[in-house]
Coordinates of C-alpha atoms in Angstrom, one line a residue:
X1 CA -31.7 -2.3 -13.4
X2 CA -28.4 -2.6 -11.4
X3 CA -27.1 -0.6 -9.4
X4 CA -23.0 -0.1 -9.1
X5 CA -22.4 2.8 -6.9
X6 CA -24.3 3.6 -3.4
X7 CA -23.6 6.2 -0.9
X8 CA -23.1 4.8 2.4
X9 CA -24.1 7.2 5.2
X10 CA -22.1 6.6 8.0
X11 CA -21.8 8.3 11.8
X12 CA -18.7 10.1 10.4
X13 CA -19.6 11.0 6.9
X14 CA -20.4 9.5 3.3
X15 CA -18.8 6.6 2.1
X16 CA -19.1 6.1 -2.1
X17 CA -19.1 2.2 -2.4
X18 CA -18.9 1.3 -6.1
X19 CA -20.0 -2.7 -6.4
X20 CA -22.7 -4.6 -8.1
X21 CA -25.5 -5.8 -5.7
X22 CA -23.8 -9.4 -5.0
X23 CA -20.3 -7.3 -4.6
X24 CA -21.6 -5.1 -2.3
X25 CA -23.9 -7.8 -0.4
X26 CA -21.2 -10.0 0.8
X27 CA -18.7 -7.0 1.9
X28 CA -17.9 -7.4 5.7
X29 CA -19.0 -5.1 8.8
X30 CA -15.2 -4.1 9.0
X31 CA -14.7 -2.5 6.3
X32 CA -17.5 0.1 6.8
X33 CA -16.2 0.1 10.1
X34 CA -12.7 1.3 8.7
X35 CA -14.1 4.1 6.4
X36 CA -16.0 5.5 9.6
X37 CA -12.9 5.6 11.0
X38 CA -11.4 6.6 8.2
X39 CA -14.0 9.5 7.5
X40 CA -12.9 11.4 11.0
X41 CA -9.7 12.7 9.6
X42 CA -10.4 16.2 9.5
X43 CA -11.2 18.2 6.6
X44 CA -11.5 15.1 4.3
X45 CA -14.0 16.0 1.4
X46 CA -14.6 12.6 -0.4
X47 CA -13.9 9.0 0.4
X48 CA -14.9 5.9 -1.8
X49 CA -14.3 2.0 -2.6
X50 CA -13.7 0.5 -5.8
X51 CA -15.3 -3.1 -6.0
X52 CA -12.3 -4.8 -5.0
X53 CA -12.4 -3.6 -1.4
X54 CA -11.0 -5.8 1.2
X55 CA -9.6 -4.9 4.7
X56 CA -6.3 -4.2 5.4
X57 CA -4.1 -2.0 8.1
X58 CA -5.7 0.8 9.3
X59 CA -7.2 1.3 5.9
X60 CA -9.1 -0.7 3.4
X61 CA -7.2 -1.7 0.2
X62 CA -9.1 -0.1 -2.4
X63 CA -9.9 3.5 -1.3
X64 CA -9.9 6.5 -2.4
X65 CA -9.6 9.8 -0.3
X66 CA -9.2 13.3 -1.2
X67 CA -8.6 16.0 1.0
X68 CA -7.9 19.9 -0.8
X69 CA -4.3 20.6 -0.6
X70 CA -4.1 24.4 0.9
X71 CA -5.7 22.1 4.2
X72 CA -5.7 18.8 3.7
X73 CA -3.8 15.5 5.7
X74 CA -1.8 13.0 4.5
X75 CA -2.1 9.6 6.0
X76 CA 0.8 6.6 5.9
X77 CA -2.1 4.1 6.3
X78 CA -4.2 5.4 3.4
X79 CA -1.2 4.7 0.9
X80 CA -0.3 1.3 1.7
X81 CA 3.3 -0.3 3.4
X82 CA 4.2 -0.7 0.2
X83 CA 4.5 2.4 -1.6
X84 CA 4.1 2.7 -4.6
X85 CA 2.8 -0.7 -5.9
X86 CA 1.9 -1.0 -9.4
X87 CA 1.8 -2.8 -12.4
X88 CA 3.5 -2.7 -16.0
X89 CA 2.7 -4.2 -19.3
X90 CA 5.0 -4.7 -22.1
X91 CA 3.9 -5.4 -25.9
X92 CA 5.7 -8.2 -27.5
X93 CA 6.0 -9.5 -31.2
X94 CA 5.2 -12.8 -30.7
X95 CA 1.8 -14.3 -31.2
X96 CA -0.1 -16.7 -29.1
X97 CA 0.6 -20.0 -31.2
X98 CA 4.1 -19.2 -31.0
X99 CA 3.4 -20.4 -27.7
X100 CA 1.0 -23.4 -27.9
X101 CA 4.1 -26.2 -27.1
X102 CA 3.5 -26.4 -22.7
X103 CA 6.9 -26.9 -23.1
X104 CA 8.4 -24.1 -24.5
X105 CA 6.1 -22.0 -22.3
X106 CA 7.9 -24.2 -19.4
X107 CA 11.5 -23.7 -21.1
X108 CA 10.3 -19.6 -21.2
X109 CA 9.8 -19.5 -17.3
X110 CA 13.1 -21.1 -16.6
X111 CA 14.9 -19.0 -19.0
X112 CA 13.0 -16.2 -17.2
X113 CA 14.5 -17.5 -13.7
X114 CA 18.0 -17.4 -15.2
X115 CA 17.8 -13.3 -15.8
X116 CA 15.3 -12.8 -12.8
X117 CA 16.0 -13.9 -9.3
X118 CA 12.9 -15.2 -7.5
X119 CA 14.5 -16.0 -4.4
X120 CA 13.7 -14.1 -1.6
X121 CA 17.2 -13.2 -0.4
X122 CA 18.8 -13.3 -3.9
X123 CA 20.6 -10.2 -5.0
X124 CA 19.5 -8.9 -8.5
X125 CA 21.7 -8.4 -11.3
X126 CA 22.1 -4.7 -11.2
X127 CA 25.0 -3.9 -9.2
X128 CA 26.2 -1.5 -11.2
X129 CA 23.0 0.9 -10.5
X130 CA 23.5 3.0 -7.8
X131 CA 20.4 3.3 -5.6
X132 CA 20.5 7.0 -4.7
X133 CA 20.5 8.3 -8.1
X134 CA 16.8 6.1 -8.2
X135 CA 15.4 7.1 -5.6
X136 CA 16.2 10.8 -6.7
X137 CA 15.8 10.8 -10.3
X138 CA 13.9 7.6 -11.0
X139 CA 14.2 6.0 -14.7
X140 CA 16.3 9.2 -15.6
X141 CA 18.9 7.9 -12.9
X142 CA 19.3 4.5 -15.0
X143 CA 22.3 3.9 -16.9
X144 CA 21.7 4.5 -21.1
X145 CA 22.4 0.7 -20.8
X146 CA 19.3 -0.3 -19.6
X147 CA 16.8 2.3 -21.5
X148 CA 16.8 -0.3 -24.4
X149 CA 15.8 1.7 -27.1
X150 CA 17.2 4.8 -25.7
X151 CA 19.3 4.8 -28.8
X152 CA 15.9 5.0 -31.1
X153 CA 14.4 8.0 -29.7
X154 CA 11.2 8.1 -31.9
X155 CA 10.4 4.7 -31.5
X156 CA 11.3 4.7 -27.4
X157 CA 9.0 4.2 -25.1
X158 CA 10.8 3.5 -21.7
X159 CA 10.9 7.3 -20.4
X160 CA 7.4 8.3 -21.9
X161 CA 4.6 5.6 -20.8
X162 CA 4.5 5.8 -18.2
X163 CA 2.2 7.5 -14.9
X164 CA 5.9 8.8 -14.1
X165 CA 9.5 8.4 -14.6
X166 CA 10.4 10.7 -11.8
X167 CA 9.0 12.0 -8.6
X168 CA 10.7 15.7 -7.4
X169 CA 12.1 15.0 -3.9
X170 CA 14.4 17.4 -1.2
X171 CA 17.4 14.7 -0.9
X172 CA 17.6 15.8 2.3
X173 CA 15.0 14.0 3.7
X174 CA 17.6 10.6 2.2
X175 CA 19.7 11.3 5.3
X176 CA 17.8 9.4 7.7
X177 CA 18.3 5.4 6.5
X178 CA 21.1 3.6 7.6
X179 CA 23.6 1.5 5.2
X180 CA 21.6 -1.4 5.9
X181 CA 18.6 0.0 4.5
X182 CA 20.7 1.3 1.0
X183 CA 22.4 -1.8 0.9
X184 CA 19.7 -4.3 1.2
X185 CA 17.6 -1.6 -1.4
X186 CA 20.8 -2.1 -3.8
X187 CA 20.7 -5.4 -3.6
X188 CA 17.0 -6.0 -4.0
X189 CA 16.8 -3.6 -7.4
X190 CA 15.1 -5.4 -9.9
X191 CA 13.5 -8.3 -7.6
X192 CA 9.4 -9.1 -7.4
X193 CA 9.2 -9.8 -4.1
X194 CA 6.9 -12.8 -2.7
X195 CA 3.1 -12.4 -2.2
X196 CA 1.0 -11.6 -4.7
X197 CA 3.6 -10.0 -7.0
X198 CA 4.3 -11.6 -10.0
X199 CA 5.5 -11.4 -13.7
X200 CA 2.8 -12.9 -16.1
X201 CA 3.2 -14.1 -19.9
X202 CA -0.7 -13.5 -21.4
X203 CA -2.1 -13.3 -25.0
X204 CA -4.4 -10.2 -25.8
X205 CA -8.2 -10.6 -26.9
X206 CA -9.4 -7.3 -28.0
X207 CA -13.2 -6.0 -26.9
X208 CA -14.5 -5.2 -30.4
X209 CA -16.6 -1.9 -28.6
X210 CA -12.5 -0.8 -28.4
X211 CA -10.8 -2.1 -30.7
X212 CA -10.1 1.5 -32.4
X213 CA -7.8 2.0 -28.9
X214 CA -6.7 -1.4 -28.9
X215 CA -4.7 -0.7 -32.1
X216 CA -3.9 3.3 -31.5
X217 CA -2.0 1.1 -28.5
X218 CA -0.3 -1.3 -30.8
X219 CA -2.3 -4.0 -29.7
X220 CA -3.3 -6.8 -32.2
X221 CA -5.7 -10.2 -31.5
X222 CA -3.6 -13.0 -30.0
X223 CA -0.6 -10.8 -28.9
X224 CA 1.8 -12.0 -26.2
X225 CA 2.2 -9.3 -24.0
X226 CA 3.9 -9.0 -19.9
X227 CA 1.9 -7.7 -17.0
X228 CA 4.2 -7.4 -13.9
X229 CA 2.9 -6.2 -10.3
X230 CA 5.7 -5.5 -8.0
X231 CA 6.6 -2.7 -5.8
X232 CA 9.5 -0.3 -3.7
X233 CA 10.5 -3.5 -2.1
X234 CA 12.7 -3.1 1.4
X235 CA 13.3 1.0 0.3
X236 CA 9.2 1.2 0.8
X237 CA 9.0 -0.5 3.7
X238 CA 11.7 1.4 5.6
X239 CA 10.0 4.8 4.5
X240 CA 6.7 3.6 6.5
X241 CA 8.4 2.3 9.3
X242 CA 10.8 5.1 9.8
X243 CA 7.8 7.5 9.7
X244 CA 5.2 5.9 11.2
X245 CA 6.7 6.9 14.6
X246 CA 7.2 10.5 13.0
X247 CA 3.3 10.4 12.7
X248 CA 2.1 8.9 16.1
X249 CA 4.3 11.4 17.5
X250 CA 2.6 14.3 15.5
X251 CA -0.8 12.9 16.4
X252 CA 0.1 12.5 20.3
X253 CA 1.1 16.1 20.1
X254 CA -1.7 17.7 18.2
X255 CA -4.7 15.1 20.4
X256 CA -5.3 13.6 16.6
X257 CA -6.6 10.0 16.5
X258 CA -9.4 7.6 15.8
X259 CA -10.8 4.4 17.0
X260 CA -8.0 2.6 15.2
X261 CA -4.4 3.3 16.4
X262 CA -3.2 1.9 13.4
X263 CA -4.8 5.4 11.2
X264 CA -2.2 7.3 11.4
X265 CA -2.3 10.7 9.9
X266 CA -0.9 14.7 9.8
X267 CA -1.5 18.0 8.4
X268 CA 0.2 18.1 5.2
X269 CA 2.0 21.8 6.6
X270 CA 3.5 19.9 9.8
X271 CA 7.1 19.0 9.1
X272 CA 6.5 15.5 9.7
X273 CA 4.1 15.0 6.9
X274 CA 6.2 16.6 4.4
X275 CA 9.5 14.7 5.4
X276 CA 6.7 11.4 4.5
X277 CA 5.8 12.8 1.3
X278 CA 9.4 13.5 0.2
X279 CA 10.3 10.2 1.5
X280 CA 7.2 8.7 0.0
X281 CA 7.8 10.1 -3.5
X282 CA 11.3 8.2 -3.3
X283 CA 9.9 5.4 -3.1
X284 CA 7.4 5.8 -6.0
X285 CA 10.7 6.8 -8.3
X286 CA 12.5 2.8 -6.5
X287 CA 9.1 1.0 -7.3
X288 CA 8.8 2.3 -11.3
X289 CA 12.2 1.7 -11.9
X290 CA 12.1 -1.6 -9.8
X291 CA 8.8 -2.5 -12.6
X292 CA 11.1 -1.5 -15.3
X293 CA 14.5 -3.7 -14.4
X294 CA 12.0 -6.7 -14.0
X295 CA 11.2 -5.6 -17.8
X296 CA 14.3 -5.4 -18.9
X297 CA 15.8 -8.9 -17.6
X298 CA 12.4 -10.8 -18.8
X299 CA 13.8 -8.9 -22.6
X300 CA 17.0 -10.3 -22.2
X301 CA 15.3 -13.6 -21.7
X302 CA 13.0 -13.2 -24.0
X303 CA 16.2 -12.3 -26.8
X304 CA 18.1 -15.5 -25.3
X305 CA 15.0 -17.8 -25.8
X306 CA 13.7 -16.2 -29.4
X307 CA 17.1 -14.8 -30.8
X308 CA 17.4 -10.9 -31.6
X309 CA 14.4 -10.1 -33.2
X310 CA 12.2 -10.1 -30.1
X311 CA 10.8 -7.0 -28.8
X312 CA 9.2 -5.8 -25.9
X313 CA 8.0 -2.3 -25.8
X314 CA 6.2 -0.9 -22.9
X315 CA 2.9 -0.2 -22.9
X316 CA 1.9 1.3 -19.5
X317 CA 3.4 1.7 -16.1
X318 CA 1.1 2.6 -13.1
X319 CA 0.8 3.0 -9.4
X320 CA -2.2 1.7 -7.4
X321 CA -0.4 2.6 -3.4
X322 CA 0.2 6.4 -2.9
X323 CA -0.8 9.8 -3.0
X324 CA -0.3 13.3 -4.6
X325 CA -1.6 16.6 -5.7
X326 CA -4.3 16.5 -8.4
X327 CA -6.2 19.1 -10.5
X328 CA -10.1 18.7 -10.1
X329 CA -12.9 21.4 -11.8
X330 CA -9.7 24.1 -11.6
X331 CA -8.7 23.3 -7.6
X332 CA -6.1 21.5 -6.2
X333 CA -6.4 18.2 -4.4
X334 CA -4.6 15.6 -2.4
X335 CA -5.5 12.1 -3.3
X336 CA -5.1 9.2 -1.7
X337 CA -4.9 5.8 -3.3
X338 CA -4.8 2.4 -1.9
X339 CA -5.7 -0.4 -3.7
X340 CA -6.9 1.6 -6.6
X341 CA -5.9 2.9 -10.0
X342 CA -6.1 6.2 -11.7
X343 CA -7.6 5.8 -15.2
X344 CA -8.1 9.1 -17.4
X345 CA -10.6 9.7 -20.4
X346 CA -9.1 10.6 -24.0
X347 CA -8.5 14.2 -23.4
X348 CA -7.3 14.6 -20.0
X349 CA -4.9 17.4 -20.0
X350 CA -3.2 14.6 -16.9
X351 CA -2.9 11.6 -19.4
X352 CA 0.9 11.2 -21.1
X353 CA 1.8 12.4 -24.1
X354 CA 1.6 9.2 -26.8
X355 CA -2.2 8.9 -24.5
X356 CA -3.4 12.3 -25.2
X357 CA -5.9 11.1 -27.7
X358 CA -7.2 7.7 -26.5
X359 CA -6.5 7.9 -22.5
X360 CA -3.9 5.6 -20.6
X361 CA -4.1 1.9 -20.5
X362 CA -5.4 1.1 -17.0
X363 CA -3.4 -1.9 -15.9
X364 CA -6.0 -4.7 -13.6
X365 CA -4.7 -7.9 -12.9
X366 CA -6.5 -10.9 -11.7
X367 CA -5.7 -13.9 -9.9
X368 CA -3.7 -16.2 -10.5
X369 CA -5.1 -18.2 -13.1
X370 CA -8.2 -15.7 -14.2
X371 CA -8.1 -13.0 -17.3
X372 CA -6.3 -9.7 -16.1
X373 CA -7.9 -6.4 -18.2
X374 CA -6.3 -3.6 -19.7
X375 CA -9.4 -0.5 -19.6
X376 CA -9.5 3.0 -20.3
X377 CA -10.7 5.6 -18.4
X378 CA -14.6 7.1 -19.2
X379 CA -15.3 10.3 -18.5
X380 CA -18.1 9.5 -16.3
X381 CA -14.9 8.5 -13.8
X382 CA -14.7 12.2 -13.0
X383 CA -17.4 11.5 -9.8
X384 CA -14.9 9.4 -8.4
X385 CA -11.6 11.5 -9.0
X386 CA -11.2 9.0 -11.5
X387 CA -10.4 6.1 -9.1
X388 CA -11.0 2.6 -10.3
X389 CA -10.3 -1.1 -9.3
X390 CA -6.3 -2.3 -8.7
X391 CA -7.6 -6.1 -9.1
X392 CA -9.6 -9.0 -7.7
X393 CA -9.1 -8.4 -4.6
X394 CA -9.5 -11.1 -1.5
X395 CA -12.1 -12.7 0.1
X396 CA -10.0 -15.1 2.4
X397 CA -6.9 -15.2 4.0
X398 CA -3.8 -16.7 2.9
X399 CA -4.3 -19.4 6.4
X400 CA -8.2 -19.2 5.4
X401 CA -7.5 -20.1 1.7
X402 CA -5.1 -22.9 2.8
X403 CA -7.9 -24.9 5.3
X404 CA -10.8 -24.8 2.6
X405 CA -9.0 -25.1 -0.8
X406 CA -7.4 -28.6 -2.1
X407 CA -4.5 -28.5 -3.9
X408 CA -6.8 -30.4 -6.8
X409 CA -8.7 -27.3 -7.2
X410 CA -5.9 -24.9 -7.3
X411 CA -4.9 -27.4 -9.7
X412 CA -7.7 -27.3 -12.3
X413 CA -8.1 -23.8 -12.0
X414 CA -4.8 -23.3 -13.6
X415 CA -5.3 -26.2 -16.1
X416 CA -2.2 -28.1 -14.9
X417 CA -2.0 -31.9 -17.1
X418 CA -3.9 -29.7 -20.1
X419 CA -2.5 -27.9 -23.3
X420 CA -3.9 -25.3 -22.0
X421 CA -1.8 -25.2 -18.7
X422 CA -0.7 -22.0 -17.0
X423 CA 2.9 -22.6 -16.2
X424 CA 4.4 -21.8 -13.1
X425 CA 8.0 -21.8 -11.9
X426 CA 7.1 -23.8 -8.5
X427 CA 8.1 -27.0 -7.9
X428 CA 4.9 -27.6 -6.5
X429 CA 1.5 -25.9 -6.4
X430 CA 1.3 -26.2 -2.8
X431 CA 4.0 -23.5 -2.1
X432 CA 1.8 -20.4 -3.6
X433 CA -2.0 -22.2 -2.5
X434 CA -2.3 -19.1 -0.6
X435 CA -2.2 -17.0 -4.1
X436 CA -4.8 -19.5 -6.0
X437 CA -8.1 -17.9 -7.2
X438 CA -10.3 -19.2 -4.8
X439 CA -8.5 -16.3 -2.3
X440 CA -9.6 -13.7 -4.4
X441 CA -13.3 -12.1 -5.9
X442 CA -14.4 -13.5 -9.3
X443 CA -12.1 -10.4 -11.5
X444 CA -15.3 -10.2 -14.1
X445 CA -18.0 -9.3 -11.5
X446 CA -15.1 -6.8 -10.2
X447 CA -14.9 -5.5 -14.0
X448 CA -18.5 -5.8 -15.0
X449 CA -18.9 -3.0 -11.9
X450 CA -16.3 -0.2 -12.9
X451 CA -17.8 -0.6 -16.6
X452 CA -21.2 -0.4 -14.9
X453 CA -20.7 2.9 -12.8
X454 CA -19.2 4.4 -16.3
X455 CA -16.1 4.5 -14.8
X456 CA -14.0 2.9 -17.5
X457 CA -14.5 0.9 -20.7
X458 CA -12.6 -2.6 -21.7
X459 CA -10.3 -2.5 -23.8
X460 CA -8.4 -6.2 -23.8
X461 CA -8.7 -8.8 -22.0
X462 CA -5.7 -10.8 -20.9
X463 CA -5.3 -14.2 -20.9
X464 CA -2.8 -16.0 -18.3
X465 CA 0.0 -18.4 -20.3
X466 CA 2.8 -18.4 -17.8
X467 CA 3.4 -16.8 -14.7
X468 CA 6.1 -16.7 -12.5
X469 CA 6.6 -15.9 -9.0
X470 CA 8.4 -14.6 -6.4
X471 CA 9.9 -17.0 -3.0
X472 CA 8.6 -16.4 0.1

C-alpha cells in the first residue's frame, strides 16, 4: 500500500512531507535543507510540503507553516515575492464543440489580446480605477461598472466567491511608496504578468465519485470554463522589497537568524511585522481584484466574439502566497502559505456562503499543456491545516528546461498541426519553452497524492483549449 504523507525528522524539528513514493524519492537535498532552516524560527508548531515542493528563496514553494498567533512570527520569505498569487475560474455557457474549429479557438486568443494587454510594459485598460481605493477596499473599491452582474444581485457572483473580496488594512501603513510605485501599480491593473501566469480556455470533465458537487457548482460535462493565475503585480513586489529591510533590521536587532540570510522573519507584536502584514493584506486586496479585471476584459471578449448572450460567472477565486489568522480545534493560528492552497470540507464554518454545503472549489492548475483540477477539500485535510497542492510544480529551471527540451517536444505536447491543438498567442513556441511541461512534475502524480493523504477529492478535471500568455 502507498504511502502519501511521511514525517521527516530533521536536526530542527518535524517536517510533514505529503508525496507518493516516486514524488518524494526524487525531491532534492535542498529542500530538506530549507525546512531545517525553516524549522528554527522560534515557536513554530507545524511545518509541511504539499507534493509539488520545489525550492525557491529562502523558502520552498509549497509550504505550509503555522505558528499560534498570541506568539507566533511572521516571515516575508514564507509568503512568497509575490503576494498574494492565486488563481480564478469562471463558468461559461458555451460547450466544448462550440469550440472544435482550431480556428476560432485562434480567432478567440486574438480577440482576447485586443481586451487584455500581454505586453510587459503595456498599460491596462482601467484608468479610470483608482489604485488606493483597491488596495484598501479590494473588489468593494471597484466601480459598479465593472461588478457585471452587480445589477442582478441574486444571481451575482463577483463579491461572494470568492476566499475574499477585502482584506482590513490601517491605510497608514500606504504612506510609505512613492508615486512611482502607485503609478506603475495603476498602470499595471488588470495585467498577467509574464512567467508562469496565464489565462486558460478549458472544457470540464466531471469525476463521476463528484459529480453531485460538480452540478451544486453549476458545472456540466464539456463546459468551457477560464482558469487565470496571476498575482499583485509591481504593488506586491514593492511591499517585499520595502520590508524586507524593515525585517533584516528587526532580526539584526533582536540576534534572530538562520543558516540562510535570505529567511527573513519577526515577532508578529514588533512594529515591523505588523506594518508587513498591513502592507501584505494590500496586496492580497490588488491581486483579487487584479484576477477579477483579467475576468472581466476576457467577458468583454468573450461578448465581442459570441454576441450578448455569453456569460461568465465566477466560480472561485483563491490565494496560494500569504498568510493570516486561522481557527484550528477552537485556537487561533497564523498560517503561512507558499505555494499551497487552502481547501475546506462541506461544513467548514470558514468556507463562503453559496460553499457552505459542498466546500470551495480548490483551484490547481497544471502545465502548460496538461489537465488543470478543480478539488474539494476532505475532511481528513484537517492534519494539515487544510493545506494542499498550488500546481505541478518544477523540476528544472527555466535555463535547465531550455538546454534539454527541443522545441519539437514542446511542440507535440501541446498538439500543435492537430485538431486537437492548444492555442497559444506566441508567435512562436520558442519564446515560452521555459513554461513547457517538461519544466514541471507530471500534475496527476501531484493529484493522485493529495487524494491519497485524504486531503481532497476531484471534482473536474480541466482540459487545456487555449491559453494565453503574458510577455516577458
Amino acid at each position: 500500500m502507498k504511502e502519501y504523507m511521511q514525517k521527516v525528522q530533521l536536526p530542527s524539528g518535524v517536517v510533514h512531507v505529503y508525496a507518493g513514493p516516486e514524488l518524494f524519492g526524487a525531491l532534492d537535498y535542498q529542500v530538506f535543507q530549507m525546512a531545517n532552516n525553516n524549522l528554527q524560527i522560534p515557536n513554530q508548531v507545524y511545518m509541511s510540503y504539499t507534493p509539488d515542493v520545489h525550492v525557491g528563496v529562502g523558502t520552498c514553494i509549497g509550504t505550509t507553516a503555522v505558528w499560534r498567533s498570541e506568539d507566533g512570527y511572521v516571515s516575508p520569505s514564507i509568503v512568497g515575492s509575490d503576494i498574494g498569487c492565486g488563481m480564478r475560474v469562471h463558468l461559461t455557457n458555451l460547450h466544448k464543440d462550440e469550440l472544435k474549429d482550431v480556428k476560432l479557438r485562434r480567432k478567440l486568443v486574438k480577440t482576447i489580446e485586443k481586451y487584455l494587454p500581454v505586453d510587459d510594459q503595456a498599460r491596462g485598460h482601467f484608468s479610470d480605477i483608482r489604485v488606493e481605493h483597491i488596495v484598501t477596499k479590494g473588489l468593494h473599491g471597484l466601480p459598479k461598472k465593472y461588478i457585471p452582474d452587480s445589477y442582478t444581485p441574486r444571481k451575482s457572483t463577483s463579491l461572494t466567491h470568492v476566499e475574499s473580496s477585502r482584506f482590513h488594512i490601517d491605510e497608514n501603513v500606504l504612506n510609505r511608496f512613492p508615486d512611482a510605485v502607485w503609478h506603475r501599480s495603476h498602470r499595471q491593473l488588470g495585467t498577467l504578468g509574464g512567467g508562469n501566469h496565464f489565462a486558460e480556455i478549458q472544457a470540464i470533465e466531471i469525476a463521476e465519485e463528484n459529480r453531485e458537487v460538480a452540478e451544486a457548482w453549476g458545472l456540466f460535462d464539456g463546459q468551457v470554463v477560464v482558469m487565470i493565475h496571476s498575482g499583485s503585480r509591481a504593488w506586491g513586489g514593492s511591499v517585499n522589497q520595502t520590508c524586507s529591510s524593515d525585517m533584516q533590521r528587526v532580526m539584526r536587532q533582536n540576534e534572530l537568524g538562520t543558516a540562510d540570510p535570505k529567511l527573513l522573519f519577526a515577532p508578529l507584536e514588533h512594529p515591523a511585522a505588523q506594518n508587513y502584514v498591513n502592507l501584505m493584506y494590500s496586496a492580497l486586496n490588488y491581486a483579487v481584484v487584479n484576477r477579477h479585471l483579467i475576468a472581466y476584459a476576457i467577458r468583454e471578449a468573450g461578448k465581442d466574439l459570441f454576441g450578448s448572450k455569453f456569460e461568465m460567472t465566477t466560480l472561485y477565486d483563491l490565494m496560494h502566497n500569504y498568510a493570516w489568522e486561522e481557527e484550528h480545534g477552537g485556537q487561533s493560528y497564523f498560517v503561512h502559505r507558499k505555494g499551497a492552497t487552502r481547501a475546506l470540507p462541506a461544513g467548514h464554518p470558514d468556507n463562503p456562503q453559496p460553499y457552505m454545503a459542498t466546500g470551495h472549489p480548490a483551484l490547481i492548475p497544471g502545465s502548460m499543456g496538461t489537465a488543470s483540477y478543480l478539488m474539494v477539500g476532505a475532511q481528513g485535510g484537517q492534519a494539515n491545516f487544510h493545506s494542499i497542492c498550488h500546481g505541478a510544480g518544477r523540476i528544472r529551471s527555466r535555463s535547465a528546461t531550455k538546454r534539454v527540451v527541443t522545441l519539437n517536444e514542446f511542440a507535440s505536447s501541446m498538439r500543435v498541426g492537430t485538431d486537437e491543438e492548444i492555442v497559444v498567442n506566441q508567435k512562436s513556441l520558442e519564446a515560452i519553452l521555459d513554461e513547457s511541461p517538461q519544466a514541471y512534475k507530471d500534475v496527476d502524480q501531484i493529484i493522485e497524492s493529495v487524494v491519497g493523504a485524504g486531503l481532497a477529492e476531484v471534482v473536474a478535471k480541466c482540459k487545456p483549449m487555449a491559453t494565453v500568455k503574458g510577455a516577458k
